[in-house]
PDB file of C-alpha atoms and ligand atoms in Angstrom:
ATOM      1  CA  MET A   1     -85.700 117.246 105.420  1.00 95.00           C
ATOM      2  CA  VAL A   2     -86.880 116.769 102.209  1.00 98.00           C
ATOM      3  CA  PHE A   3     -90.755 118.569 101.784  1.00 98.00           C
ATOM      4  CA  TYR A   4     -92.317 118.564  99.204  1.00 98.00           C
ATOM      5  CA  PHE A   5     -95.805 118.939  97.662  1.00 98.00           C
ATOM      6  CA  SER A   6     -97.051 117.602  94.258  1.00 98.00           C
ATOM      7  CA  GLY A   7    -100.463 117.633  93.102  1.00 98.00           C
ATOM      8  CA  THR A   8     -99.843 114.396  89.866  1.00 98.00           C
ATOM      9  CA  GLY A   9     -96.686 112.548  91.255  1.00 98.00           C
ATOM     10  CA  ASN A  10     -94.082 114.575  89.164  1.00 98.00           C
ATOM     11  CA  SER A  11     -92.927 116.696  92.120  1.00 98.00           C
ATOM     12  CA  ARG A  12     -93.867 113.505  95.196  1.00 98.00           C
ATOM     13  CA  PHE A  13     -91.292 111.468  92.820  1.00 98.00           C
ATOM     14  CA  VAL A  14     -88.852 114.000  92.558  1.00 98.00           C
ATOM     15  CA  ALA A  15     -88.606 114.608  96.043  1.00 98.00           C
ATOM     16  CA  ARG A  16     -88.235 110.893  96.759  1.00 98.00           C
ATOM     17  CA  ASN A  17     -85.005 109.751  94.213  1.00 98.00           C
ATOM     18  CA  ILE A  18     -83.364 113.309  95.884  1.00 98.00           C
ATOM     19  CA  ALA A  19     -84.299 111.996  99.593  1.00 98.00           C
ATOM     20  CA  ARG A  20     -82.915 108.607  98.572  1.00 97.00           C
ATOM     21  CA  ALA A  21     -78.823 110.002  97.526  1.00 98.00           C
ATOM     22  CA  ILE A  22     -78.641 112.213  99.862  1.00 97.00           C
ATOM     23  CA  GLY A  23     -79.965 109.680 102.644  1.00 96.00           C
ATOM     24  CA  GLN A  24     -82.757 112.066 104.110  1.00 96.00           C
ATOM     25  CA  GLU A  25     -86.586 111.761 103.571  1.00 94.00           C
ATOM     26  CA  ALA A  26     -89.258 113.109 101.751  1.00 97.00           C
ATOM     27  CA  VAL A  27     -92.089 114.385 103.752  1.00 97.00           C
ATOM     28  CA  ASP A  28     -95.311 115.228 102.075  1.00 98.00           C
ATOM     29  CA  ILE A  29     -96.447 119.049 103.832  1.00 98.00           C
ATOM     30  CA  THR A  30    -100.011 117.933 103.554  1.00 97.00           C
ATOM     31  CA  GLU A  31     -99.308 115.603 106.593  1.00 96.00           C
ATOM     32  CA  TYR A  32     -99.844 119.471 107.874  1.00 96.00           C
ATOM     33  CA  THR A  33    -101.182 121.780 106.711  1.00 95.00           C
ATOM     34  CA  ARG A  34    -104.125 118.971 107.014  1.00 93.00           C
ATOM     35  CA  THR A  35    -104.229 119.376 110.517  1.00 93.00           C
ATOM     36  CA  MET A  36    -102.988 123.147 110.465  1.00 90.00           C
ATOM     37  CA  GLU A  37    -100.802 121.832 113.163  1.00 91.00           C
ATOM     38  CA  ARG A  38     -97.649 123.492 112.787  1.00 96.00           C
ATOM     39  CA  PRO A  39     -94.417 122.789 113.024  1.00 96.00           C
ATOM     40  CA  ASP A  40     -91.511 123.665 114.492  1.00 97.00           C
ATOM     41  CA  PHE A  41     -88.096 121.842 112.910  1.00 97.00           C
ATOM     42  CA  THR A  42     -85.328 122.456 115.271  1.00 94.00           C
ATOM     43  CA  GLU A  43     -82.701 120.387 113.272  1.00 90.00           C
ATOM     44  CA  SER A  44     -79.626 122.405 111.480  1.00 85.00           C
ATOM     45  CA  GLY A  45     -77.977 121.605 107.713  1.00 87.00           C
ATOM     46  CA  VAL A  46     -80.008 120.949 104.790  1.00 96.00           C
ATOM     47  CA  TYR A  47     -83.608 121.629 104.058  1.00 98.00           C
ATOM     48  CA  VAL A  48     -85.170 121.229 100.546  1.00 98.00           C
ATOM     49  CA  PHE A  49     -88.631 121.541  99.325  1.00 98.00           C
ATOM     50  CA  VAL A  50     -89.790 120.589  96.206  1.00 98.00           C
ATOM     51  CA  CYS A  51     -92.653 121.577  94.623  1.00 98.00           C
ATOM     52  CA  PRO A  52     -94.324 122.112  90.605  1.00 98.00           C
ATOM     53  CA  SER A  53     -94.803 125.311  89.043  1.00 98.00           C
ATOM     54  CA  TYR A  54     -97.260 127.681  89.029  1.00 98.00           C
ATOM     55  CA  MET A  55     -98.060 130.081  86.840  1.00 97.00           C
ATOM     56  CA  SER A  56     -93.542 130.739  86.444  1.00 98.00           C
ATOM     57  CA  ALA A  57     -93.292 130.071  90.319  1.00 98.00           C
ATOM     58  CA  PRO A  58     -93.244 127.721  93.363  1.00 98.00           C
ATOM     59  CA  ALA A  59     -96.566 126.485  93.975  1.00 98.00           C
ATOM     60  CA  ARG A  60     -98.282 128.755  96.774  1.00 97.00           C
ATOM     61  CA  ALA A  61     -98.621 125.621  99.074  1.00 98.00           C
ATOM     62  CA  MET A  62     -95.189 125.197  99.199  1.00 98.00           C
ATOM     63  CA  THR A  63     -94.359 129.199  99.803  1.00 98.00           C
ATOM     64  CA  ASP A  64     -97.022 129.557 102.319  1.00 98.00           C
ATOM     65  CA  PHE A  65     -96.137 126.374 103.662  1.00 98.00           C
ATOM     66  CA  VAL A  66     -92.087 126.996 104.575  1.00 98.00           C
ATOM     67  CA  GLU A  67     -93.564 131.096 105.883  1.00 98.00           C
ATOM     68  CA  TRP A  68     -95.880 129.786 108.317  1.00 98.00           C
ATOM     69  CA  ALA A  69     -93.678 126.692 109.524  1.00 98.00           C
ATOM     70  CA  GLY A  70     -90.695 127.052 111.938  1.00 98.00           C
ATOM     71  CA  PHE A  71     -87.042 126.371 111.005  1.00 97.00           C
ATOM     72  CA  PRO A  72     -83.386 127.371 112.586  1.00 97.00           C
ATOM     73  CA  GLN A  73     -82.488 130.144 111.478  1.00 96.00           C
ATOM     74  CA  GLY A  74     -79.646 129.802 109.410  1.00 96.00           C
ATOM     75  CA  ALA A  75     -80.453 126.650 107.990  1.00 97.00           C
ATOM     76  CA  LYS A  76     -79.858 125.648 104.466  1.00 97.00           C
ATOM     77  CA  ALA A  77     -81.973 125.907 101.720  1.00 98.00           C
ATOM     78  CA  TYR A  78     -82.697 124.540  98.045  1.00 98.00           C
ATOM     79  CA  PHE A  79     -86.182 124.746  96.382  1.00 98.00           C
ATOM     80  CA  ILE A  80     -86.312 122.199  93.443  1.00 98.00           C
ATOM     81  CA  VAL A  81     -88.948 123.177  91.225  1.00 98.00           C
ATOM     82  CA  THR A  82     -91.338 120.775  89.071  1.00 98.00           C
ATOM     83  CA  CYS A  83     -92.568 121.948  85.839  1.00 98.00           C
ATOM     84  CA  ALA A  84     -93.740 121.342  81.840  1.00 98.00           C
ATOM     85  CA  ALA A  85     -91.093 124.033  80.315  1.00 98.00           C
ATOM     86  CA  SER A  86     -88.992 126.567  83.454  1.00 97.00           C
ATOM     87  CA  MET A  87     -89.525 127.751  86.761  1.00 97.00           C
ATOM     88  CA  GLY A  88     -89.847 131.088  85.837  1.00 97.00           C
ATOM     89  CA  ILE A  89     -88.999 133.487  89.441  1.00 98.00           C
ATOM     90  CA  THR A  90     -87.966 130.789  91.535  1.00 98.00           C
ATOM     91  CA  PRO A  91     -84.771 131.484  92.069  1.00 98.00           C
ATOM     92  CA  LYS A  92     -85.626 134.869  92.792  1.00 98.00           C
ATOM     93  CA  VAL A  93     -89.296 134.581  94.827  1.00 98.00           C
ATOM     94  CA  ALA A  94     -86.549 131.382  97.094  1.00 98.00           C
ATOM     95  CA  SER A  95     -84.628 134.156  98.403  1.00 97.00           C
ATOM     96  CA  GLU A  96     -86.878 136.719  98.867  1.00 97.00           C
ATOM     97  CA  LEU A  97     -88.102 134.047 101.124  1.00 98.00           C
ATOM     98  CA  CYS A  98     -85.055 132.829 102.156  1.00 98.00           C
ATOM     99  CA  GLU A  99     -84.432 136.363 104.047  1.00 98.00           C
ATOM    100  CA  LYS A 100     -88.060 136.706 105.451  1.00 98.00           C
ATOM    101  CA  LYS A 101     -87.343 133.650 107.710  1.00 98.00           C
ATOM    102  CA  GLY A 102     -83.560 133.376 107.941  1.00 97.00           C
ATOM    103  CA  MET A 103     -82.388 130.715 106.418  1.00 97.00           C
ATOM    104  CA  GLU A 104     -79.764 130.833 104.441  1.00 97.00           C
ATOM    105  CA  CYS A 105     -80.669 130.367 100.491  1.00 98.00           C
ATOM    106  CA  MET A 106     -78.735 127.522  98.383  1.00 98.00           C
ATOM    107  CA  GLY A 107     -80.904 128.747  95.267  1.00 98.00           C
ATOM    108  CA  ALA A 108     -83.595 126.931  92.815  1.00 98.00           C
ATOM    109  CA  ALA A 109     -83.709 124.041  90.408  1.00 98.00           C
ATOM    110  CA  GLN A 110     -85.953 123.062  87.954  1.00 98.00           C
ATOM    111  CA  ILE A 111     -86.433 119.285  86.805  1.00 98.00           C
ATOM    112  CA  VAL A 112     -88.933 119.461  83.311  1.00 98.00           C
ATOM    113  CA  MET A 113     -91.315 116.659  84.193  1.00 98.00           C
ATOM    114  CA  PRO A 114     -94.855 115.729  81.834  1.00 98.00           C
ATOM    115  CA  GLN A 115     -97.401 118.486  81.597  1.00 98.00           C
ATOM    116  CA  ASN A 116    -100.792 117.614  84.086  1.00 98.00           C
ATOM    117  CA  TYR A 117    -102.034 121.015  82.897  1.00 98.00           C
ATOM    118  CA  ILE A 118    -104.889 119.981  80.945  1.00 98.00           C
ATOM    119  CA  ALA A 119    -107.801 122.631  81.952  1.00 97.00           C
ATOM    120  CA  LEU A 120    -105.661 124.675  79.991  1.00 96.00           C
ATOM    121  CA  PHE A 121    -102.426 122.543  78.428  1.00 97.00           C
ATOM    122  CA  THR A 122    -102.764 118.238  77.123  1.00 97.00           C
ATOM    123  CA  THR A 123    -100.711 116.219  78.214  1.00 97.00           C
ATOM    124  CA  LYS A 124     -97.930 114.161  75.902  1.00 95.00           C
ATOM    125  CA  GLN A 125     -98.236 110.579  74.526  1.00 93.00           C
ATOM    126  CA  VAL A 126     -97.509 108.605  77.301  1.00 94.00           C
ATOM    127  CA  GLU A 127     -94.278 107.190  75.699  1.00 94.00           C
ATOM    128  CA  ASP A 128     -92.756 110.744  75.183  1.00 96.00           C
ATOM    129  CA  ASN A 129     -94.129 110.795  79.122  1.00 97.00           C
ATOM    130  CA  ILE A 130     -92.006 108.299  79.984  1.00 96.00           C
ATOM    131  CA  ASP A 131     -88.352 110.394  77.707  1.00 97.00           C
ATOM    132  CA  ILE A 132     -88.971 113.282  79.572  1.00 98.00           C
ATOM    133  CA  ILE A 133     -89.368 111.264  82.723  1.00 97.00           C
ATOM    134  CA  GLU A 134     -86.107 109.685  81.772  1.00 96.00           C
ATOM    135  CA  LYS A 135     -84.269 112.896  81.074  1.00 97.00           C
ATOM    136  CA  ALA A 136     -84.777 113.912  84.237  1.00 98.00           C
ATOM    137  CA  GLU A 137     -83.634 111.368  86.842  1.00 97.00           C
ATOM    138  CA  ILE A 138     -80.493 112.509  85.239  1.00 98.00           C
ATOM    139  CA  GLU A 139     -80.719 115.731  86.016  1.00 98.00           C
ATOM    140  CA  ILE A 140     -82.934 114.442  89.719  1.00 98.00           C
ATOM    141  CA  GLU A 141     -79.308 112.544  90.768  1.00 98.00           C
ATOM    142  CA  LYS A 142     -76.798 115.684  89.475  1.00 98.00           C
ATOM    143  CA  ILE A 143     -78.937 118.278  91.675  1.00 98.00           C
ATOM    144  CA  ALA A 144     -78.787 116.317  94.478  1.00 98.00           C
ATOM    145  CA  GLY A 145     -75.347 115.190  94.023  1.00 98.00           C
ATOM    146  CA  SER A 146     -74.969 119.312  94.400  1.00 98.00           C
ATOM    147  CA  ILE A 147     -76.904 118.643  97.168  1.00 98.00           C
ATOM    148  CA  THR A 148     -74.717 116.175  98.867  1.00 97.00           C
ATOM    149  CA  LYS A 149     -72.139 118.298  98.542  1.00 97.00           C
ATOM    150  CA  CYS A 150     -73.394 121.687  99.899  1.00 97.00           C
ATOM    151  CA  GLU A 151     -73.028 123.588  96.473  1.00 98.00           C
ATOM    152  CA  VAL A 152     -74.876 126.386  96.394  1.00 98.00           C
ATOM    153  CA  LEU A 153     -76.695 126.539  92.197  1.00 98.00           C
ATOM    154  CA  GLU A 154     -76.174 128.595  90.058  1.00 93.00           C
ATOM    155  CA  ASN A 155     -79.064 131.083  89.494  1.00 94.00           C
ATOM    156  CA  LYS A 156     -79.730 133.649  86.324  1.00 91.00           C
ATOM    157  CA  ARG A 157     -81.036 136.891  87.171  1.00 93.00           C
ATOM    158  CA  ILE A 158     -84.384 137.533  87.012  1.00 96.00           C
ATOM    159  CA  GLY A 159     -84.648 141.051  85.849  1.00 95.00           C
ATOM    160  CA  ALA A 160     -86.989 143.375  87.884  1.00 96.00           C
ATOM    161  CA  VAL A 161     -89.810 143.793  85.597  1.00 97.00           C
ATOM    162  CA  GLU A 162     -90.234 139.622  84.750  1.00 97.00           C
ATOM    163  CA  TYR A 163     -90.402 139.822  88.538  1.00 97.00           C
ATOM    164  CA  SER A 164     -93.278 142.117  88.628  1.00 97.00           C
ATOM    165  CA  VAL A 165     -95.632 141.035  85.747  1.00 97.00           C
ATOM    166  CA  THR A 166     -94.618 137.962  87.118  1.00 97.00           C
ATOM    167  CA  LYS A 167     -96.101 138.066  90.062  1.00 96.00           C
ATOM    168  CA  TRP A 168     -99.057 139.854  89.564  1.00 97.00           C
ATOM    169  CA  VAL A 169    -100.331 138.023  86.989  1.00 97.00           C
ATOM    170  CA  ARG A 170     -99.668 134.595  89.644  1.00 96.00           C
ATOM    171  CA  ASP A 171    -102.032 136.859  92.027  1.00 97.00           C
ATOM    172  CA  VAL A 172    -104.440 136.981  89.538  1.00 97.00           C
ATOM    173  CA  TYR A 173    -104.881 134.209  88.515  1.00 97.00           C
ATOM    174  CA  TYR A 174    -104.985 132.510  91.948  1.00 97.00           C
ATOM    175  CA  LYS A 175    -107.510 134.999  93.369  1.00 96.00           C
ATOM    176  CA  ASP A 176    -109.362 134.598  89.731  1.00 96.00           C
ATOM    177  CA  PHE A 177    -108.529 131.769  87.722  1.00 96.00           C
ATOM    178  CA  MET A 178    -108.051 128.876  90.890  1.00 96.00           C
ATOM    179  CA  LYS A 179    -111.942 127.982  90.823  1.00 96.00           C
ATOM    180  CA  THR A 180    -113.607 124.816  91.363  1.00 97.00           C
ATOM    181  CA  LYS A 181    -116.971 125.969  89.328  1.00 97.00           C
ATOM    182  CA  LYS A 182    -116.176 124.332  86.092  1.00 98.00           C
ATOM    183  CA  PHE A 183    -115.760 120.562  88.418  1.00 98.00           C
ATOM    184  CA  ARG A 184    -118.370 118.257  87.092  1.00 98.00           C
ATOM    185  CA  ALA A 185    -118.316 114.384  87.507  1.00 98.00           C
ATOM    186  CA  THR A 186    -119.848 111.813  84.209  1.00 98.00           C
ATOM    187  CA  ASP A 187    -121.628 109.606  84.480  1.00 97.00           C
ATOM    188  CA  LYS A 188    -118.989 107.045  84.010  1.00 98.00           C
ATOM    189  CA  CYS A 189    -118.004 108.673  87.929  1.00 98.00           C
ATOM    190  CA  ILE A 190    -118.623 105.022  89.942  1.00 98.00           C
ATOM    191  CA  ALA A 191    -118.467 107.101  93.554  1.00 98.00           C
ATOM    192  CA  CYS A 192    -115.669 105.582  94.571  1.00 98.00           C
ATOM    193  CA  GLY A 193    -113.808 107.992  96.495  1.00 97.00           C
ATOM    194  CA  LYS A 194    -110.392 107.975  95.463  1.00 97.00           C
ATOM    195  CA  CYS A 195    -111.006 112.345  94.142  1.00 98.00           C
ATOM    196  CA  VAL A 196    -112.407 112.887  98.261  1.00 98.00           C
ATOM    197  CA  LYS A 197    -108.502 111.174  98.906  1.00 97.00           C
ATOM    198  CA  ILE A 198    -106.686 112.145  97.115  1.00 96.00           C
ATOM    199  CA  CYS A 199    -107.753 116.212  97.418  1.00 97.00           C
ATOM    200  CA  PRO A 200    -103.776 117.414  98.846  1.00 97.00           C
ATOM    201  CA  LEU A 201    -106.709 120.239 100.696  1.00 96.00           C
ATOM    202  CA  SER A 202    -109.444 118.277 100.810  1.00 97.00           C
ATOM    203  CA  ASN A 203    -111.368 120.487  98.962  1.00 98.00           C
ATOM    204  CA  ILE A 204    -113.460 117.373  97.931  1.00 98.00           C
ATOM    205  CA  THR A 205    -116.329 115.643  99.566  1.00 98.00           C
ATOM    206  CA  MET A 206    -119.049 113.428  98.744  1.00 98.00           C
ATOM    207  CA  LYS A 207    -122.781 114.045  98.167  1.00 97.00           C
ATOM    208  CA  ASP A 208    -125.313 111.508  96.524  1.00 96.00           C
ATOM    209  CA  ASN A 209    -122.523 109.324  95.303  1.00 97.00           C
ATOM    210  CA  LYS A 210    -121.068 112.032  92.886  1.00 97.00           C
ATOM    211  CA  PRO A 211    -118.283 114.366  94.123  1.00 98.00           C
ATOM    212  CA  LEU A 212    -118.407 117.947  94.897  1.00 98.00           C
ATOM    213  CA  TRP A 213    -115.778 120.331  95.030  1.00 98.00           C
ATOM    214  CA  GLY A 214    -115.297 123.389  97.812  1.00 98.00           C
ATOM    215  CA  LYS A 215    -113.430 127.118  97.212  1.00 96.00           C
ATOM    216  CA  THR A 216    -110.351 125.813  98.378  1.00 95.00           C
ATOM    217  CA  CYS A 217    -108.606 125.016  94.743  1.00 97.00           C
ATOM    218  CA  THR A 218    -105.187 125.221  92.868  1.00 98.00           C
ATOM    219  CA  HIS A 219    -105.264 123.474  90.453  1.00 98.00           C
ATOM    220  CA  CYS A 220    -103.233 120.845  91.420  1.00 98.00           C
ATOM    221  CA  MET A 221    -105.384 118.601  88.619  1.00 98.00           C
ATOM    222  CA  ALA A 222    -105.105 115.232  91.057  1.00 98.00           C
ATOM    223  CA  CYS A 223    -108.737 114.745  90.447  1.00 98.00           C
ATOM    224  CA  ILE A 224    -108.765 115.640  87.219  1.00 98.00           C
ATOM    225  CA  ASN A 225    -106.216 113.744  86.375  1.00 98.00           C
ATOM    226  CA  GLN A 226    -106.491 109.961  88.353  1.00 97.00           C
ATOM    227  CA  CYS A 227    -109.816 109.449  88.466  1.00 98.00           C
ATOM    228  CA  PRO A 228    -109.589 106.026  87.667  1.00 97.00           C
ATOM    229  CA  LYS A 229    -112.787 106.184  85.445  1.00 98.00           C
ATOM    230  CA  ASP A 230    -111.769 109.421  83.527  1.00 98.00           C
ATOM    231  CA  ALA A 231    -115.215 110.453  84.762  1.00 98.00           C
ATOM    232  CA  ILE A 232    -114.367 114.132  85.891  1.00 98.00           C
ATOM    233  CA  GLU A 233    -114.236 116.764  83.361  1.00 98.00           C
ATOM    234  CA  TYR A 234    -113.161 120.189  83.461  1.00 98.00           C
ATOM    235  CA  GLY A 235    -115.432 122.980  81.663  1.00 97.00           C
ATOM    236  CA  LYS A 236    -116.112 121.622  77.417  1.00 95.00           C
ATOM    237  CA  GLY A 237    -111.597 121.836  76.993  1.00 93.00           C
ATOM    238  CA  THR A 238    -110.754 118.173  78.885  1.00 98.00           C
ATOM    239  CA  ALA A 239    -113.481 116.624  76.653  1.00 97.00           C
ATOM    240  CA  GLY A 240    -111.256 113.334  75.091  1.00 95.00           C
ATOM    241  CA  LYS A 241    -107.631 114.781  76.595  1.00 96.00           C
ATOM    242  CA  PRO A 242    -105.117 112.103  78.034  1.00 96.00           C
ATOM    243  CA  ARG A 243    -104.831 111.845  81.673  1.00 97.00           C
ATOM    244  CA  TYR A 244    -101.528 111.914  83.029  1.00 97.00           C
ATOM    245  CA  LYS A 245    -101.492 109.618  85.302  1.00 95.00           C
ATOM    246  CA  GLY A 246     -97.986 110.372  87.254  1.00 95.00           C
ATOM    247  CA  PRO A 247     -94.513 109.844  86.455  1.00 95.00           C
ATOM    248  CA  ASP A 248     -95.253 106.143  88.617  1.00 85.00           C
ATOM    249  CA  SER A 249     -97.631 104.614  86.466  1.00 79.00           C
ATOM    250  CA  ALA A 250     -95.654 106.268  83.218  1.00 72.00           C
ATOM    251  CA  LEU A 251     -93.133 104.184  84.079  1.00 67.00           C
ATOM    252  CA  ARG A 252     -95.080 101.387  84.685  1.00 59.00           C
TER     253      ARG A 252
HETATM  254  C1  LIG B 301    -102.483 124.853  87.958  1.00 80.88           C
HETATM  255  C2  LIG B 301    -100.787 125.382  87.005  1.00 80.88           C
HETATM  256  C3  LIG B 301     -99.488 125.908  87.267  1.00 80.88           C
HETATM  257  C4  LIG B 301     -98.536 125.669  85.754  1.00 80.88           C
HETATM  258  N1  LIG B 301     -97.861 126.441  85.654  1.00 80.88           N
HETATM  259  C5  LIG B 301     -97.159 125.995  84.828  1.00 80.88           C
HETATM  260  C6  LIG B 301     -96.115 127.008  84.456  1.00 80.88           C
HETATM  261  O1  LIG B 301     -95.838 128.711  84.978  1.00 80.88           O
HETATM  262  N2  LIG B 301     -94.218 126.324  83.657  1.00 80.88           N
HETATM  263  C7  LIG B 301     -93.887 125.180  83.396  1.00 80.88           C
HETATM  264  O2  LIG B 301     -93.172 124.970  83.448  1.00 80.88           O
HETATM  265  N3  LIG B 301     -95.400 123.855  83.330  1.00 80.88           N
HETATM  266  C8  LIG B 301     -96.372 124.398  85.241  1.00 80.88           C
HETATM  267  N4  LIG B 301     -97.338 123.406  85.522  1.00 80.88           N
HETATM  268  C9  LIG B 301     -96.630 122.359  84.691  1.00 80.88           C
HETATM  269  C10 LIG B 301     -96.195 121.478  85.963  1.00 80.88           C
HETATM  270  O3  LIG B 301     -95.485 122.574  87.118  1.00 80.88           O
HETATM  271  C11 LIG B 301     -95.888 120.125  85.862  1.00 80.88           C
HETATM  272  O4  LIG B 301     -96.162 119.605  84.554  1.00 80.88           O
HETATM  273  C12 LIG B 301     -95.159 120.001  86.986  1.00 80.88           C
HETATM  274  O5  LIG B 301     -94.641 118.891  87.084  1.00 80.88           O
HETATM  275  C13 LIG B 301     -96.783 118.833  87.836  1.00 80.88           C
HETATM  276  O6  LIG B 301     -96.084 118.214  89.310  1.00 80.88           O
HETATM  277  P1  LIG B 301     -97.269 117.909  90.152  1.00 80.88           P
HETATM  278  O7  LIG B 301     -97.516 116.010  89.022  1.00 80.88           O
HETATM  279  O8  LIG B 301     -97.003 117.558  91.126  1.00 80.88           O
HETATM  280  O9  LIG B 301     -98.274 118.382  90.661  1.00 80.88           O
HETATM  281  C14 LIG B 301     -98.752 124.140  85.819  1.00 80.88           C
HETATM  282  C15 LIG B 301     -99.106 122.800  86.525  1.00 80.88           C
HETATM  283  C16 LIG B 301    -100.355 123.392  86.551  1.00 80.88           C
HETATM  284  C17 LIG B 301    -101.588 122.155  87.935  1.00 80.88           C
HETATM  285  S1  LIG B 302    -112.054 109.472  91.586  1.00 80.88           S
HETATM  286 FE1  LIG B 302    -113.312 109.851  89.264  1.00 80.88          FE
HETATM  287  S2  LIG B 302    -114.635 107.712  89.270  1.00 80.88           S
HETATM  288 FE2  LIG B 302    -114.034 107.681  91.578  1.00 80.88          FE
HETATM  289  S3  LIG B 302    -115.621 109.329  92.622  1.00 80.88           S
HETATM  290 FE3  LIG B 302    -113.973 110.856  92.041  1.00 80.88          FE
HETATM  291  S4  LIG B 302    -114.962 110.898  90.246  1.00 80.88           S
HETATM  292 FE4  LIG B 302    -116.386 109.694  90.437  1.00 80.88          FE
HETATM  293  S1  LIG B 303    -110.246 120.438  93.725  1.00 80.88           S
HETATM  294 FE1  LIG B 303    -108.503 121.747  93.604  1.00 80.88          FE
HETATM  295  S2  LIG B 303    -106.220 121.589  94.791  1.00 80.88           S
HETATM  296 FE2  LIG B 303    -107.880 119.352  94.701  1.00 80.88          FE
HETATM  297  S3  LIG B 303    -106.964 118.197  93.616  1.00 80.88           S
HETATM  298 FE3  LIG B 303    -108.796 119.019  92.163  1.00 80.88          FE
HETATM  299  S4  LIG B 303    -107.574 120.058  90.744  1.00 80.88           S
HETATM  300 FE4  LIG B 303    -106.391 120.204  92.913  1.00 80.88          FE
END
C-alpha cells in the first residue's frame, strides 16, 4: 500500500504515480486520522509512505501516523519525501521509526517538487514549477522501479550533530511557530468553504461567513495556496506573492 499526507498536492501526486507504477493503491492517511479510528494493517509486503519535508524531516503528520497505526512485524517500509530542496535527516528518522515498529527499513528518497511554504518563502513562476514537476516524474519512475524490485534505497549517513540539531530546530518550530494567529481572510473571501474542506487537520470552521482558524495546524499551506480567490494572507509577508495551486493545476 502507498500512504500519503499532502498539503498542496505534491505528495499526493508522487504517491499516486508511485502507486500506479507498482500496481497498488494510494491512500490518504487523513481517512484514518480524521476519524481517529486506529487502523491495523495485516497485509505482509511493502508499505510506502509519502509526505512533504517539513523542517528537514518527514512531516510529523506522517511519522505520527506510522507510530500510531498497526503494521505487521517485518513488513518492508519505504519513505519518500517531497521537498523544495532536501529531505534532510529523513533516512535516520525512517530507520529509527522502523526499528520502533519492527518494520524493515528499505530506505528513503527525496523528490524535489515546487516550493509551497509561502508563509516563509516564494514559490516559482508556473513555467519553472512545471519544469520541476517534469524532472520529478523521471525520479518517480526510477524510485518506483526500485520499489518494484524490492531494492534498498541508498542513503548517505546522517551525522550525529546534524541529526540532533535538526531535531531540536524541528521540535521548536512545531511548538512555537506552527501557529494560526497570523492567518486572516481578506474582503476577497466569497465564503465558498473550500478552505474548510481541504484542511487536512480539519482546523478551519466558518463563522459569520469567514474562515476561523483553530489551534491544530501543521502549516501545510493548503488553505492559503488553494483559496480560489487568493483571499487568505499570513502576516504581512504574503500579500502579492504568487500562490502554489499544486501539480495538477501546474501541469494543466
Ligand atoms: C511547514 C513547511 C516546512 C517545509 N520545510 C521544508 C524543508 O525543510 N526542506 C525542503 O526542501 N522543503 C520544505 N518545505 C517545502 C515542501 O516540503 C514541498 O513544497 C512539498 O513538496 C510540499 O508537499 P505537499 O504539496 O504534498 O504538501 C516545507 C514546506 C512547509 C509547508
Ligand atoms: S477558500 Fe477562500 S474564498 Fe473560500 S471560504 Fe476560504 S478564504 Fe473564503
Ligand atoms: S489551517 Fe493549517 S493545517 Fe489547515 S490547511 Fe491551513 S495551514 Fe494547513
